[in-house]
Amino acid sequence: MFGDSSATMPDGVPAVPETGAPAPRDSGSRGSARDSGRDGSVRADAAPVEASVDPRLRDRLRVLVCCLALTALSVCTKPGLLLADTKVDMVLDPGAFLGRALHLWDPEQFGQLQNQAAGYFVPMGPFYWLGHAAGMPPWIVQRLWFALLMCAALLGVRALAARLEIGGPAARLAAGTAYALSPHALSALGQNSWEYLPLAMLPWTVVPLATAARRDGGRIRAAARSGLAVGLCGGINGTATVAVLTVPFLFLLTRPRGTHRFRLLGWWTGAVACAVGWWLVPLVLTGRYGFSWLGYTEQADTTTATTGLVDVLRGAERWINYLPQALPVGDALAASAWLVVATAVLAALGLAGLVRRDLPDRTFPLLVLLGGVAVVAAGHMSRIEGPLAPHLRDLLDGPLAPLRNLYKFDGMVRLPLALGIAHLPGTRARHRAPAGDAAGAPPAARRARGGGRDAGRRRDARDGERPGRARRVPRRPALLAGRGGLAERTRRGAVRPGPAGFADGRLHLGTADGRRRPAAAADALGRAADGPAGVTGIRAAP
């Protein structure tokens, strides 16, 4: 019986004394005093101690729930119907499409050079081919492809924020969700999913480089993994793939000295060259011998008319979104009132997180954001435009015609804003003011609340400007009041008098009128004033 005091207790468990005194409680137990009697017996209605859930398991469950939600969103969008995404024959008969893409020459319709057909080999073609080989309905394979892109984007932002030590698990997951459901993603999926494929792989091009930059070693492996992510961006549109390369390039340039950044940059350049070579060579041959259709498509005046600063930050700079019959989702994101407000709020939250001075590795996301805004909005055509905008539009209609759709650089804006969203909740938690005086808190706690050494100096300067106000000095028993401490040495006269602080055995304090008032050294250094623990008051001598 638990209440029998004469029972033999196991080793390591203190026996209950016969006097009826309560048994000592374990400090780590969650039980309360009412759960046990005075004789040490446990009440029958005592609540069991709840086992704590592993934080890593909880985080993985959250990620799984978010990925399942994105998959459900994709599958539940017009179920049973095929969306006009990219190439219809890729969805219906991927094997035949990939077979034709093996040859640059297409003998049909009097013969022609195929336009970037080789870019479908990785990764879009194999995914559709596997789904077709498994006997899945084509519309299911298409929706799973959309879900795969969104989940890859979410997990990539989450992994990159973790490598850069930005935010907590929940904040990183929220940032990844915001990136996966960005306006560019929702408007491109179902119409041109290949446009969003490089954006989905963009974080994964930086994650291996961030790991290698924090560890002294593994540069070749990191460059190879980043090159693999670049290869998975595909080659359906070379401009969209090249646009994402600016982000890892800027990341390597912003590494501090001592991280072998240029050596890592060299290995990364070689890996990228190998990753894009399989589609770059057919693209060059097509541009050299194929028909140039760039002069018969959209012009720079059209593509830059929607690239205003606010639209760029919101993610609504894609000019195709303003065609309601063609893209109803994109039109709603660009023109619907509540969606405009929602996207603007998300952009504002991202900016608020980026401008915080405690953002880890702050130079990289800010530089990428500024570069992205400058590239996308530089040629904006409006009544009030930059001095270089007309010249840039002329270049986009001429030698820079392949870059005329500047919204393909949207990843340079969307990724930094997502990192800012990940950083913002942690910042608010760290700077929440606790109860009590912050001056009596430990230095680490003051720094976590936004105080720190500079804040203490500002408080000291502010206190010194008010006459008669006590100045706070941190108590150091070993230094001040202990044997051989400063207070004892002052009383013995071991401290030399001087104008800087001590004269005639007393401490002189500065006042607002520029005079120095003496204070008793023994009282100042050996006696604590009323106040928080660890604070000593210095009182002026009468």
Coordinates of C-alpha atoms in Angstrom, one line a residue:
M1 CA 0.0 0.0 0.0
F2 CA 1.2 3.5 -0.8
G3 CA 0.2 4.9 2.6
D4 CA 2.1 2.3 4.6
S5 CA 5.1 4.1 6.1
S6 CA 6.8 0.8 7.1
A7 CA 6.9 -0.5 3.6
T8 CA 10.3 -0.9 2.0
M9 CA 10.9 1.8 -0.6
P10 CA 12.9 1.2 -3.8
D11 CA 16.4 2.4 -4.2
G12 CA 16.7 6.1 -4.8
V13 CA 13.2 6.9 -3.5
P14 CA 13.2 8.6 -0.1
A15 CA 11.2 6.8 2.6
V16 CA 8.3 8.6 4.3
P17 CA 9.1 9.4 7.9
E18 CA 6.8 8.0 10.7
T19 CA 6.1 11.5 12.1
G20 CA 3.7 12.1 9.3
A21 CA 5.8 14.8 7.6
P22 CA 5.2 15.0 3.8
A23 CA 7.5 13.3 1.5
P24 CA 9.9 15.6 -0.4
R25 CA 8.6 16.4 -3.9
D26 CA 10.6 16.2 -7.0
S27 CA 11.3 19.7 -8.4
G28 CA 10.7 18.5 -11.9
S29 CA 7.3 16.9 -11.2
R30 CA 4.2 18.7 -12.5
G31 CA 2.0 17.4 -9.7
S32 CA 0.6 19.8 -7.0
A33 CA 0.4 19.5 -3.2
R34 CA -3.2 18.6 -3.3
D35 CA -2.4 15.4 -5.3
S36 CA -0.7 13.8 -2.3
G37 CA -1.7 13.5 1.3
R38 CA 0.3 14.3 4.4
D39 CA 1.3 10.7 4.8
G40 CA 2.7 10.6 1.3
S41 CA -0.2 8.7 -0.2
V42 CA -1.3 9.6 -3.7
R43 CA -5.0 10.5 -4.2
A44 CA -6.9 8.4 -6.6
D45 CA -8.2 11.4 -8.5
A46 CA -4.8 12.9 -9.1
A47 CA -4.3 14.0 -12.7
P48 CA -1.6 12.0 -14.5
V49 CA 1.5 13.9 -15.7
E50 CA 1.2 14.7 -19.4
A51 CA 4.0 13.6 -21.6
S52 CA 5.6 16.5 -23.5
V53 CA 5.4 16.3 -27.3
D54 CA 8.6 16.3 -29.2
P55 CA 9.0 19.7 -30.8
R56 CA 10.4 18.2 -33.9
L57 CA 7.5 15.8 -34.3
R58 CA 5.1 18.7 -33.8
D59 CA 6.9 20.7 -36.4
R60 CA 6.8 17.9 -38.9
L61 CA 3.1 17.4 -38.3
R62 CA 2.5 21.0 -39.1
V63 CA 4.5 20.8 -42.3
L64 CA 2.5 17.6 -43.3
V65 CA -0.8 19.4 -42.6
C66 CA 0.2 22.4 -44.7
C67 CA 1.4 20.2 -47.6
L68 CA -1.9 18.2 -47.5
A69 CA -3.8 21.4 -47.5
L70 CA -2.0 22.6 -50.6
T71 CA -2.6 19.3 -52.3
A72 CA -6.3 19.4 -51.5
L73 CA -6.5 23.0 -52.8
S74 CA -4.9 21.9 -56.1
V75 CA -7.1 18.8 -56.5
C76 CA -10.3 20.5 -55.6
T77 CA -9.8 23.2 -58.3
K78 CA -12.2 22.2 -61.1
P79 CA -12.0 18.5 -60.5
G80 CA -12.3 16.2 -63.5
L81 CA -11.3 19.0 -66.0
L82 CA -8.0 19.5 -67.7
L83 CA -6.6 23.1 -67.5
A84 CA -4.9 24.6 -70.5
D85 CA -1.5 24.5 -68.8
T86 CA 1.6 24.7 -71.0
K87 CA 1.3 21.8 -73.5
V88 CA -1.9 19.8 -73.7
D89 CA -0.1 16.9 -75.5
M90 CA 2.3 16.7 -72.5
V91 CA -0.7 15.9 -70.3
L92 CA -2.4 13.5 -72.7
D93 CA 0.6 11.6 -74.2
P94 CA 3.8 12.6 -72.4
G95 CA 5.8 9.7 -74.0
A96 CA 5.1 10.8 -77.5
F97 CA 5.8 14.4 -76.7
L98 CA 9.2 13.6 -75.1
G99 CA 10.0 11.4 -78.1
R100 CA 9.5 14.3 -80.5
A101 CA 11.5 16.6 -78.2
L102 CA 14.6 14.4 -78.8
H103 CA 15.0 15.9 -82.2
L104 CA 15.4 19.6 -82.8
W105 CA 13.8 19.3 -86.3
D106 CA 10.1 18.8 -86.5
P107 CA 9.0 17.5 -89.9
E108 CA 5.3 18.4 -89.5
Q109 CA 3.8 21.5 -91.1
F110 CA 6.5 21.7 -93.8
G111 CA 9.2 21.4 -91.2
Q112 CA 10.5 23.7 -88.5
L113 CA 12.8 23.9 -85.5
Q114 CA 11.0 23.2 -82.3
N115 CA 11.0 26.0 -79.8
Q116 CA 12.6 25.0 -76.5
A117 CA 11.0 21.5 -76.6
A118 CA 14.1 20.0 -75.0
G119 CA 13.4 22.0 -71.8
Y120 CA 10.6 19.7 -70.9
F121 CA 12.9 16.7 -70.2
V122 CA 13.6 17.7 -66.6
P123 CA 11.6 17.7 -64.4
M124 CA 8.1 18.2 -66.0
G125 CA 8.3 15.5 -68.6
P126 CA 9.3 12.6 -66.4
F127 CA 6.7 13.5 -63.8
Y128 CA 3.9 13.4 -66.3
W129 CA 5.3 10.2 -67.9
L130 CA 5.4 8.4 -64.6
G131 CA 1.8 9.4 -63.8
H132 CA 0.7 8.3 -67.3
A133 CA 2.5 5.0 -66.8
A134 CA 0.8 4.4 -63.5
G135 CA -2.6 4.7 -65.1
M136 CA -3.6 7.8 -63.3
P137 CA -6.2 10.2 -64.9
P138 CA -4.5 13.0 -66.7
W139 CA -6.3 15.7 -64.6
I140 CA -5.1 14.1 -61.4
V141 CA -1.5 14.1 -62.7
Q142 CA -1.8 17.7 -63.6
R143 CA -3.1 18.7 -60.2
L144 CA -0.4 16.7 -58.4
W145 CA 2.1 18.6 -60.5
F146 CA 0.7 21.9 -59.2
A147 CA 0.7 20.6 -55.6
L148 CA 4.3 19.4 -56.0
L149 CA 5.5 22.9 -57.1
M150 CA 3.7 24.6 -54.2
C151 CA 5.0 22.1 -51.6
A152 CA 8.5 22.5 -53.0
A153 CA 8.3 26.2 -52.6
L154 CA 7.0 26.0 -49.1
L155 CA 9.7 23.5 -47.9
G156 CA 12.4 25.5 -49.7
V157 CA 11.6 28.8 -47.9
R158 CA 11.3 26.9 -44.6
A159 CA 14.7 25.2 -45.1
L160 CA 16.4 28.5 -46.1
A161 CA 15.0 30.4 -43.1
A162 CA 16.3 27.6 -40.9
R163 CA 19.8 27.8 -42.5
L164 CA 19.9 31.6 -42.0
E165 CA 18.5 31.2 -38.5
I166 CA 15.5 33.5 -39.2
G167 CA 12.4 33.0 -37.2
G168 CA 11.0 30.0 -35.4
P169 CA 9.4 26.8 -36.7
A170 CA 5.9 28.2 -36.9
A171 CA 7.0 31.5 -38.4
R172 CA 9.1 29.7 -41.1
L173 CA 6.1 27.6 -42.0
A174 CA 3.9 30.7 -42.3
A175 CA 6.6 32.3 -44.5
G176 CA 6.8 29.3 -46.7
T177 CA 3.0 29.2 -47.1
A178 CA 2.9 32.8 -48.1
Y179 CA 5.6 32.2 -50.7
A180 CA 3.9 29.1 -52.1
L181 CA 0.5 31.0 -52.4
S182 CA 2.0 34.2 -53.8
P183 CA 0.0 36.0 -56.5
H184 CA 2.5 34.8 -59.2
A185 CA 2.0 31.2 -58.1
L186 CA -1.8 31.3 -58.1
S187 CA -2.0 33.0 -61.4
A188 CA 0.6 31.0 -63.2
L189 CA -0.4 27.5 -62.1
G190 CA -3.1 26.3 -64.5
Q191 CA -1.8 28.6 -67.3
N192 CA 2.0 28.4 -67.5
S193 CA 3.2 26.3 -64.6
W194 CA 6.7 26.4 -66.1
E195 CA 6.9 30.0 -65.1
Y196 CA 6.5 29.1 -61.4
L197 CA 8.8 26.1 -61.6
P198 CA 12.0 28.2 -61.3
L199 CA 10.5 30.2 -58.4
A200 CA 9.6 27.0 -56.6
M201 CA 13.2 25.8 -56.9
L202 CA 14.7 29.2 -56.1
P203 CA 15.1 28.7 -52.3
W204 CA 16.7 25.3 -52.9
T205 CA 19.5 26.9 -55.0
V206 CA 20.6 28.9 -51.9
V207 CA 20.1 26.3 -49.2
P208 CA 23.3 24.2 -49.9
L209 CA 25.3 27.4 -50.3
A210 CA 24.1 28.7 -46.9
T211 CA 25.1 25.4 -45.3
A212 CA 28.6 25.5 -46.8
A213 CA 29.1 29.1 -45.9
R214 CA 28.4 28.3 -42.2
R215 CA 30.7 25.3 -42.2
D216 CA 34.3 25.3 -43.3
G217 CA 34.1 22.6 -45.8
G218 CA 31.9 20.7 -48.3
R219 CA 32.1 23.5 -50.9
I220 CA 32.1 21.1 -53.9
R221 CA 29.2 19.1 -52.6
A222 CA 27.2 22.3 -51.8
A223 CA 27.9 23.7 -55.3
A224 CA 26.8 20.4 -56.9
R225 CA 23.6 20.4 -54.9
S226 CA 22.9 24.0 -55.8
G227 CA 23.6 23.1 -59.5
L228 CA 21.1 20.2 -59.2
A229 CA 18.4 22.6 -58.0
V230 CA 19.2 24.9 -61.0
G231 CA 18.9 21.9 -63.3
L232 CA 15.5 21.1 -61.8
C233 CA 14.3 24.6 -62.7
G234 CA 14.0 23.2 -66.2
G235 CA 14.7 24.9 -69.5
I236 CA 11.2 25.5 -70.9
N237 CA 11.9 29.2 -70.7
G238 CA 15.6 30.2 -70.4
T239 CA 14.8 33.7 -69.2
A240 CA 12.8 32.4 -66.2
T241 CA 15.7 30.1 -65.2
V242 CA 18.4 32.7 -65.6
A243 CA 16.3 35.2 -63.5
V244 CA 16.6 33.0 -60.4
L245 CA 20.4 32.7 -60.7
T246 CA 20.8 36.2 -59.5
V247 CA 19.7 35.3 -56.0
P248 CA 22.4 32.6 -55.2
F249 CA 25.0 34.8 -57.0
L250 CA 24.2 37.7 -54.7
F251 CA 24.2 35.4 -51.7
L252 CA 27.8 34.3 -52.5
L253 CA 28.9 37.9 -53.0
T254 CA 27.6 39.0 -49.6
R255 CA 29.5 36.3 -47.6
P256 CA 32.0 37.7 -45.2
R257 CA 35.7 37.2 -45.5
G258 CA 37.1 33.9 -44.4
T259 CA 34.3 31.8 -45.9
H260 CA 36.2 31.1 -49.2
R261 CA 33.3 32.8 -51.1
F262 CA 35.2 33.2 -54.3
R263 CA 36.3 29.5 -54.3
L264 CA 32.7 28.5 -53.6
L265 CA 31.6 30.9 -56.4
G266 CA 33.9 29.2 -58.8
W267 CA 32.6 25.7 -58.0
W268 CA 29.1 27.0 -58.2
T269 CA 29.6 28.5 -61.6
G270 CA 30.9 25.3 -63.0
A271 CA 28.0 23.4 -61.5
V272 CA 25.5 25.8 -63.0
A273 CA 27.1 25.5 -66.4
C274 CA 26.7 21.8 -66.3
A275 CA 23.1 22.1 -65.1
V276 CA 21.9 24.4 -67.9
G277 CA 24.0 23.0 -70.7
W278 CA 21.5 20.3 -71.7
W279 CA 18.9 22.9 -72.7
L280 CA 21.2 25.9 -73.5
V281 CA 22.8 24.3 -76.6
P282 CA 19.4 23.5 -78.3
L283 CA 18.2 27.0 -77.4
V284 CA 21.2 28.6 -79.0
L285 CA 20.7 26.5 -82.2
T286 CA 17.0 27.5 -82.3
G287 CA 17.9 31.1 -81.9
R288 CA 20.5 30.9 -84.7
Y289 CA 18.6 28.9 -87.3
G290 CA 14.9 29.1 -86.1
F291 CA 12.2 31.6 -86.8
S292 CA 12.3 34.7 -84.5
W293 CA 8.8 35.3 -83.2
L294 CA 9.8 38.0 -80.6
G295 CA 8.8 40.8 -83.0
Y296 CA 5.3 39.5 -83.2
T297 CA 4.5 39.2 -79.5
E298 CA 4.0 41.7 -76.6
Q299 CA 6.1 44.9 -76.6
A300 CA 7.8 46.7 -73.7
D301 CA 5.1 49.3 -73.4
T302 CA 2.6 46.5 -72.5
T303 CA 4.9 44.5 -70.2
T304 CA 6.0 47.5 -68.2
A305 CA 2.6 49.2 -67.8
T306 CA 1.8 47.2 -64.7
T307 CA 5.2 47.2 -63.0
G308 CA 4.5 50.0 -60.5
L309 CA 6.2 49.9 -57.1
V310 CA 3.1 48.9 -55.2
D311 CA 2.2 46.2 -57.7
V312 CA 5.7 44.9 -57.7
L313 CA 5.7 44.5 -53.9
R314 CA 2.2 42.9 -53.9
G315 CA 3.2 40.5 -56.7
A316 CA 0.6 41.8 -59.2
E317 CA 3.1 43.1 -61.8
R318 CA 2.3 40.3 -64.3
W319 CA 0.6 42.0 -67.2
I320 CA -1.3 38.9 -68.3
N321 CA -3.2 39.1 -64.9
Y322 CA -5.2 42.1 -66.2
L323 CA -7.0 40.0 -68.8
P324 CA -10.1 38.8 -66.9
Q325 CA -11.3 36.4 -69.6
A326 CA -7.9 34.7 -70.0
L327 CA -6.9 34.6 -66.3
P328 CA -9.8 35.1 -63.9
V329 CA -7.7 34.2 -60.8
G330 CA -4.9 36.6 -61.8
D331 CA -7.4 39.4 -62.5
A332 CA -9.0 38.9 -59.1
L333 CA -5.6 39.1 -57.4
A334 CA -4.7 42.3 -59.4
A335 CA -8.0 44.2 -59.2
S336 CA -10.2 42.7 -56.4
A337 CA -10.4 45.1 -53.5
W338 CA -10.0 42.7 -50.6
L339 CA -7.3 40.7 -52.4
V340 CA -5.4 44.0 -53.1
V341 CA -5.6 44.8 -49.4
A342 CA -4.5 41.3 -48.3
T343 CA -1.5 41.2 -50.6
A344 CA -0.5 44.7 -49.6
V345 CA -0.6 43.7 -45.9
L346 CA 1.6 40.7 -46.6
A347 CA 4.1 42.9 -48.4
A348 CA 4.0 45.4 -45.5
L349 CA 4.7 42.6 -43.0
G350 CA 7.6 41.3 -45.0
L351 CA 9.1 44.8 -45.2
A352 CA 8.6 45.3 -41.5
G353 CA 10.6 42.2 -40.8
L354 CA 13.3 43.1 -43.2
V355 CA 14.0 46.6 -41.8
R356 CA 14.7 45.2 -38.3
R357 CA 18.3 45.6 -37.4
D358 CA 18.4 42.2 -35.6
L359 CA 17.6 40.3 -38.8
P360 CA 20.3 37.7 -39.3
D361 CA 22.4 38.0 -42.4
R362 CA 20.5 41.3 -43.1
T363 CA 22.6 42.4 -46.1
F364 CA 21.6 39.5 -48.3
P365 CA 17.8 39.7 -48.3
L366 CA 17.8 43.5 -48.5
L367 CA 20.2 43.6 -51.4
V368 CA 18.1 41.0 -53.3
L369 CA 14.9 42.9 -52.6
L370 CA 16.3 46.2 -53.8
G371 CA 17.8 44.6 -56.9
G372 CA 14.5 42.9 -57.7
V373 CA 12.5 46.0 -57.3
A374 CA 15.0 47.9 -59.4
V375 CA 14.9 45.4 -62.2
V376 CA 11.2 44.9 -62.4
A377 CA 10.1 48.5 -61.9
A378 CA 12.9 50.3 -63.7
G379 CA 11.1 50.4 -67.0
H380 CA 7.6 51.2 -65.7
M381 CA 5.7 53.3 -68.1
S382 CA 3.5 55.9 -66.4
R383 CA 3.0 59.6 -66.2
I384 CA 5.7 59.9 -63.6
E385 CA 8.6 57.6 -64.5
G386 CA 12.3 57.4 -64.0
P387 CA 14.8 59.1 -66.3
L388 CA 16.1 55.7 -67.6
A389 CA 12.7 54.1 -68.2
P390 CA 12.3 55.2 -71.9
H391 CA 15.8 54.0 -72.7
L392 CA 15.2 50.7 -71.0
R393 CA 12.0 50.1 -72.9
D394 CA 13.9 50.8 -76.1
L395 CA 16.4 48.1 -75.1
L396 CA 13.6 45.7 -74.2
D397 CA 12.2 46.1 -77.7
G398 CA 15.6 45.7 -79.3
P399 CA 18.6 43.6 -78.1
L400 CA 17.1 42.8 -74.7
A401 CA 13.8 41.4 -76.2
P402 CA 14.1 38.0 -74.5
L403 CA 14.0 39.9 -71.1
R404 CA 10.9 42.0 -72.0
N405 CA 8.7 40.2 -69.4
L406 CA 10.5 41.5 -66.4
Y407 CA 8.0 40.0 -64.0
K408 CA 10.0 36.8 -64.3
F409 CA 12.4 38.3 -61.8
D410 CA 9.5 38.3 -59.2
G411 CA 11.5 35.7 -57.1
M412 CA 14.0 38.4 -56.2
V413 CA 11.1 40.3 -54.5
R414 CA 9.0 37.4 -53.2
L415 CA 11.8 35.5 -51.4
P416 CA 13.2 38.4 -49.3
L417 CA 9.6 39.4 -48.3
A418 CA 9.0 35.8 -47.2
L419 CA 12.1 35.8 -45.0
G420 CA 10.9 39.1 -43.5
I421 CA 7.6 37.5 -42.6
A422 CA 9.5 34.6 -41.0
H423 CA 11.5 37.1 -38.9
L424 CA 8.7 39.4 -37.8
P425 CA 6.9 37.2 -35.2
G426 CA 10.1 36.3 -33.4
T427 CA 11.1 39.9 -33.2
R428 CA 7.8 40.9 -31.6
A429 CA 8.2 38.1 -29.0
R430 CA 11.8 39.1 -28.2
H431 CA 10.9 42.8 -27.8
R432 CA 7.8 42.3 -25.6
A433 CA 8.5 44.2 -22.4
P434 CA 8.3 42.0 -19.3
A435 CA 7.0 43.0 -15.9
G436 CA 9.5 44.7 -13.6
D437 CA 12.4 47.0 -14.2
A438 CA 14.5 46.1 -17.2
A439 CA 17.6 47.6 -15.6
G440 CA 17.7 44.9 -12.9
A441 CA 17.5 42.1 -15.5
P442 CA 20.5 40.1 -16.6
P443 CA 22.4 41.6 -19.6
A444 CA 21.3 38.7 -21.9
A445 CA 17.6 39.4 -21.0
R446 CA 18.0 43.1 -21.6
R447 CA 19.6 42.5 -25.0
A448 CA 16.8 40.1 -25.9
R449 CA 14.2 42.8 -25.1
G450 CA 16.0 45.4 -27.2
G451 CA 18.0 46.9 -24.4
G452 CA 21.6 45.9 -24.2
R453 CA 24.7 48.0 -23.5
D454 CA 23.7 51.0 -25.6
A455 CA 20.3 51.2 -23.9
G456 CA 22.1 51.2 -20.5
R457 CA 24.4 54.0 -21.6
R458 CA 21.4 56.0 -22.7
R459 CA 19.7 55.5 -19.4
D460 CA 22.8 56.5 -17.5
A461 CA 23.1 59.7 -19.6
R462 CA 19.5 60.5 -19.1
D463 CA 19.8 59.9 -15.3
G464 CA 22.9 62.2 -15.1
E465 CA 21.0 65.1 -16.6
R466 CA 18.5 65.2 -13.7
P467 CA 19.8 66.8 -10.5
G468 CA 19.4 64.8 -7.4
R469 CA 18.5 61.6 -9.1
A470 CA 20.3 58.4 -8.0
R471 CA 22.6 56.8 -10.4
R472 CA 22.5 53.0 -10.7
V473 CA 25.6 50.9 -10.6
P474 CA 25.5 47.1 -11.0
R475 CA 26.4 45.3 -7.8
R476 CA 29.6 43.2 -8.0
P477 CA 30.1 41.6 -4.6
A478 CA 33.5 40.2 -5.4
L479 CA 34.7 43.5 -6.9
L480 CA 33.0 46.0 -4.5
A481 CA 32.2 44.6 -1.1
G482 CA 34.4 41.5 -0.8
R483 CA 37.8 41.1 0.8
G484 CA 40.2 43.2 -1.2
G485 CA 37.3 44.8 -3.1
L486 CA 37.1 48.4 -4.2
A487 CA 35.0 49.5 -1.2
E488 CA 37.5 48.1 1.3
R489 CA 40.5 49.5 -0.6
T490 CA 38.8 52.9 -0.7
R491 CA 38.3 52.9 3.1
R492 CA 41.9 51.9 3.6
G493 CA 43.0 54.7 1.3
A494 CA 44.5 52.3 -1.3
V495 CA 42.7 54.1 -4.1
R496 CA 44.6 57.3 -5.1
P497 CA 42.5 60.5 -5.1
G498 CA 42.1 62.1 -8.4
P499 CA 39.8 64.3 -10.4
A500 CA 38.4 61.5 -12.4
G501 CA 36.4 60.0 -9.5
F502 CA 37.8 59.8 -6.0
A503 CA 39.1 62.7 -4.0
D504 CA 39.6 62.7 -0.2
G505 CA 38.2 59.2 0.1
R506 CA 34.9 60.2 -1.4
L507 CA 33.3 59.7 -4.8
H508 CA 32.4 62.8 -6.7
L509 CA 29.2 62.7 -8.9
G510 CA 28.5 64.9 -11.8
T511 CA 25.3 67.0 -11.8
A512 CA 23.3 68.9 -14.4
D513 CA 25.0 72.2 -13.6
G514 CA 28.5 70.8 -14.2
R515 CA 29.5 70.6 -10.6
R516 CA 30.7 67.5 -8.8
R517 CA 29.0 66.5 -5.6
P518 CA 30.9 64.2 -3.2
A519 CA 29.4 61.0 -2.2
A520 CA 30.5 58.7 0.6
A521 CA 32.6 56.0 -1.0
A522 CA 31.6 53.4 1.6
D523 CA 27.9 54.1 1.2
A524 CA 28.2 54.3 -2.6
L525 CA 30.1 51.0 -3.1
G526 CA 29.3 48.9 -0.1
R527 CA 25.6 49.4 0.6
A528 CA 22.6 48.5 -1.6
A529 CA 19.7 50.9 -2.1
D530 CA 16.1 49.8 -2.1
G531 CA 15.3 48.4 -5.5
P532 CA 15.7 45.4 -7.7
A533 CA 18.3 42.8 -7.0
G534 CA 21.7 43.6 -8.3
V535 CA 21.3 47.4 -8.2
T536 CA 23.2 49.6 -5.9
G537 CA 22.1 53.2 -5.2
I538 CA 24.7 56.0 -5.0
R539 CA 23.5 58.7 -2.7
A540 CA 25.1 62.1 -2.5
A541 CA 26.9 63.0 0.7
P542 CA 25.2 65.7 2.8

